Short mmCIF file of C-alpha atoms in Angstrom, two decimals:
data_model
loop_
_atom_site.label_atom_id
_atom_site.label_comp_id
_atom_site.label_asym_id
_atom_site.label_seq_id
_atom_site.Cartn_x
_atom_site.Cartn_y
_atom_site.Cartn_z
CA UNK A 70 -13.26 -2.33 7.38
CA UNK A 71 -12.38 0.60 4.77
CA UNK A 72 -13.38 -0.18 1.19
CA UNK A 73 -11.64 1.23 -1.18
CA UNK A 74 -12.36 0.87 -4.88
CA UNK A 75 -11.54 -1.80 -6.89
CA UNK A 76 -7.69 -2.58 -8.05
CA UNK A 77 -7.30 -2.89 -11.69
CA UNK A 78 -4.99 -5.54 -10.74
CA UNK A 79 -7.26 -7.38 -8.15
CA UNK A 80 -6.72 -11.15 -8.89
CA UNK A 81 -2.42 -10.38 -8.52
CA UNK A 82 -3.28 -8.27 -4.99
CA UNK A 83 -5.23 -11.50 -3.84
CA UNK A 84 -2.60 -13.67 -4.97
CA UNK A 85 0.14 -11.90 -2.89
CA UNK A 86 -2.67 -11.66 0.02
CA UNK A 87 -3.13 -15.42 0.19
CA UNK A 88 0.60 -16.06 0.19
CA UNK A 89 1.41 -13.93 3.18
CA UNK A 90 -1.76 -15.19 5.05
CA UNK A 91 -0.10 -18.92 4.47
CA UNK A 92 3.17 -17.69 5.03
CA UNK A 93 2.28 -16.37 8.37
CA UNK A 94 -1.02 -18.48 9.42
CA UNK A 95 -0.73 -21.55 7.29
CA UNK A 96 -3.39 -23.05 5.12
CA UNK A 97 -6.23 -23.55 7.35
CA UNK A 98 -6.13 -19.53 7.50
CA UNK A 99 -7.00 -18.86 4.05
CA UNK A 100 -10.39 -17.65 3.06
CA UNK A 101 -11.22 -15.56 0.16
CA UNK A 102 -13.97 -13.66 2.41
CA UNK A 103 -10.69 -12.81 4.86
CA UNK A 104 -8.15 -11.93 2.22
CA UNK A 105 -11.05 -9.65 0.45
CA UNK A 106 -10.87 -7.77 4.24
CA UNK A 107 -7.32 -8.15 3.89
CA UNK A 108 -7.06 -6.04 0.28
CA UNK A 109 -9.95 -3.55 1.69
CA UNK A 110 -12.38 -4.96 -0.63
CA UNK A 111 -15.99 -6.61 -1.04
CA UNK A 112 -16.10 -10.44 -0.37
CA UNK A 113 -18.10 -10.66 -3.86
CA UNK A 114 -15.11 -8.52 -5.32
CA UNK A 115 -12.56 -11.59 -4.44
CA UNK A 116 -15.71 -14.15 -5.46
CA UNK A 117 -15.43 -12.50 -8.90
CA UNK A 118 -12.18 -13.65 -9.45
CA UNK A 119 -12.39 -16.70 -7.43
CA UNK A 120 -14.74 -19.22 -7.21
CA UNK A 121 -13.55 -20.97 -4.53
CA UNK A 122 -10.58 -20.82 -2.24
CA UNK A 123 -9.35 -23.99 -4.23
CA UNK A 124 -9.10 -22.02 -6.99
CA UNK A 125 -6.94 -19.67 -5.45
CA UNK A 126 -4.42 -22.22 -4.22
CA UNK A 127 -4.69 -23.42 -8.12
CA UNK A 128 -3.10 -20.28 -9.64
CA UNK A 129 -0.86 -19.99 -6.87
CA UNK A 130 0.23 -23.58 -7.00
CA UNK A 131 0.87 -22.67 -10.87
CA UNK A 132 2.77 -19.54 -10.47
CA UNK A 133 4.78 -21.62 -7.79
CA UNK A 134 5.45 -24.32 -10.40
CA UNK A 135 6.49 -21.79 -13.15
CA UNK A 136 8.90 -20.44 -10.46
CA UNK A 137 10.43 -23.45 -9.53
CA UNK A 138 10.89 -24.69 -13.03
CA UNK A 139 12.55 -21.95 -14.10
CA UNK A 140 14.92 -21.48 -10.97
CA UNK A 141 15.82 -25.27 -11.82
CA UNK A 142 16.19 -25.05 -15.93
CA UNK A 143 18.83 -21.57 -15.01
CA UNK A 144 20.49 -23.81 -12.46
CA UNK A 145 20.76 -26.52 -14.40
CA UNK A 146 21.87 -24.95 -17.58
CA UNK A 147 24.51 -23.39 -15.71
CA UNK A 148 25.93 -26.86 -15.15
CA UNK A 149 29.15 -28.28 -16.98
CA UNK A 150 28.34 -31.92 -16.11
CA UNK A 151 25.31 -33.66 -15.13
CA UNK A 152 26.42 -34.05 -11.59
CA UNK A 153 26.65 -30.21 -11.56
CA UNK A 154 23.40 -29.60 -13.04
CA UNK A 155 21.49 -32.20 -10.34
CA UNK A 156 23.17 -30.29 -7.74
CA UNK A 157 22.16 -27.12 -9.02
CA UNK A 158 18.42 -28.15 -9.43
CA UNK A 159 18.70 -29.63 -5.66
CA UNK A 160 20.20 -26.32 -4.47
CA UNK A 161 17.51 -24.30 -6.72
CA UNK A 162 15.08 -26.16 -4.73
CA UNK A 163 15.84 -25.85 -1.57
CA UNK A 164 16.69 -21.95 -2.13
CA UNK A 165 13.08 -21.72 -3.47
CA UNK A 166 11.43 -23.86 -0.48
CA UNK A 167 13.11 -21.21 1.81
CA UNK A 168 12.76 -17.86 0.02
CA UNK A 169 8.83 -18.49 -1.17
CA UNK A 170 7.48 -20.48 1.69
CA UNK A 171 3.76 -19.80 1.22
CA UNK A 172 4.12 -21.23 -2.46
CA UNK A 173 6.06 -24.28 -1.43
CA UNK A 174 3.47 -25.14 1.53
CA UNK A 175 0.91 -25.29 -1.58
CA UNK A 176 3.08 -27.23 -4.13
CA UNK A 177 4.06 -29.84 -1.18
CA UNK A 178 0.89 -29.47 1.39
CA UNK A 179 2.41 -32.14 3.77
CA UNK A 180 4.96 -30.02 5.23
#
């Protein structure tokens, strides 16, 4: 493994490292020590931004909720009627659940 030195943006380059890992390996992939290989940086680098890999799947799981929420407030607002807006918000859901996978196998872990 080539170190390289350390990203000013570290914590977002994690972030995306962890969602293609799940993306492509699933959850049971996911290590900090692996994704710190993955970004070409020290395992105590990725410790100093998170403590744990729960942690990880925390801000994740938070910038997939933010997503989501505002996908479904645009598709909703969109709507002339109420029927319209639920089936925007059903439609904005299942657009997200296919277009940001990794995120959507941490907001709904059963799938």
């Amino acid at each position: 493994m080539k170190l390289v030195k350390p990203k000013r943006n570290l914590r977002d380059v994690l972030i995306k490292a962890a969602e293609k890992r799940i993306q492509k390996e699933g959850l049971g992939a996911l290590s900090l020590r692996k994704l710190a290989a993955d970004s070409g940086v020290t395992p105590m680098a990725a410790y100093h931004h998170f403590v744990n890999k729960e942690a990880l799947l925390v801000q994740i799981a938070i910038k997939g909720f933010d997503e989501l929420g505002q996908a479904m407030s645009k598709a909703s607002g969109a709507a002339s009627s109420p029927q319209e807006a639920l089936t925007g918000i059903m439609r904005a859901y299942f657009r997200f659940a296919l277009a940001k996978q990794a995120q959507f196998i941490v907001l709904v872990p059963c799938c």
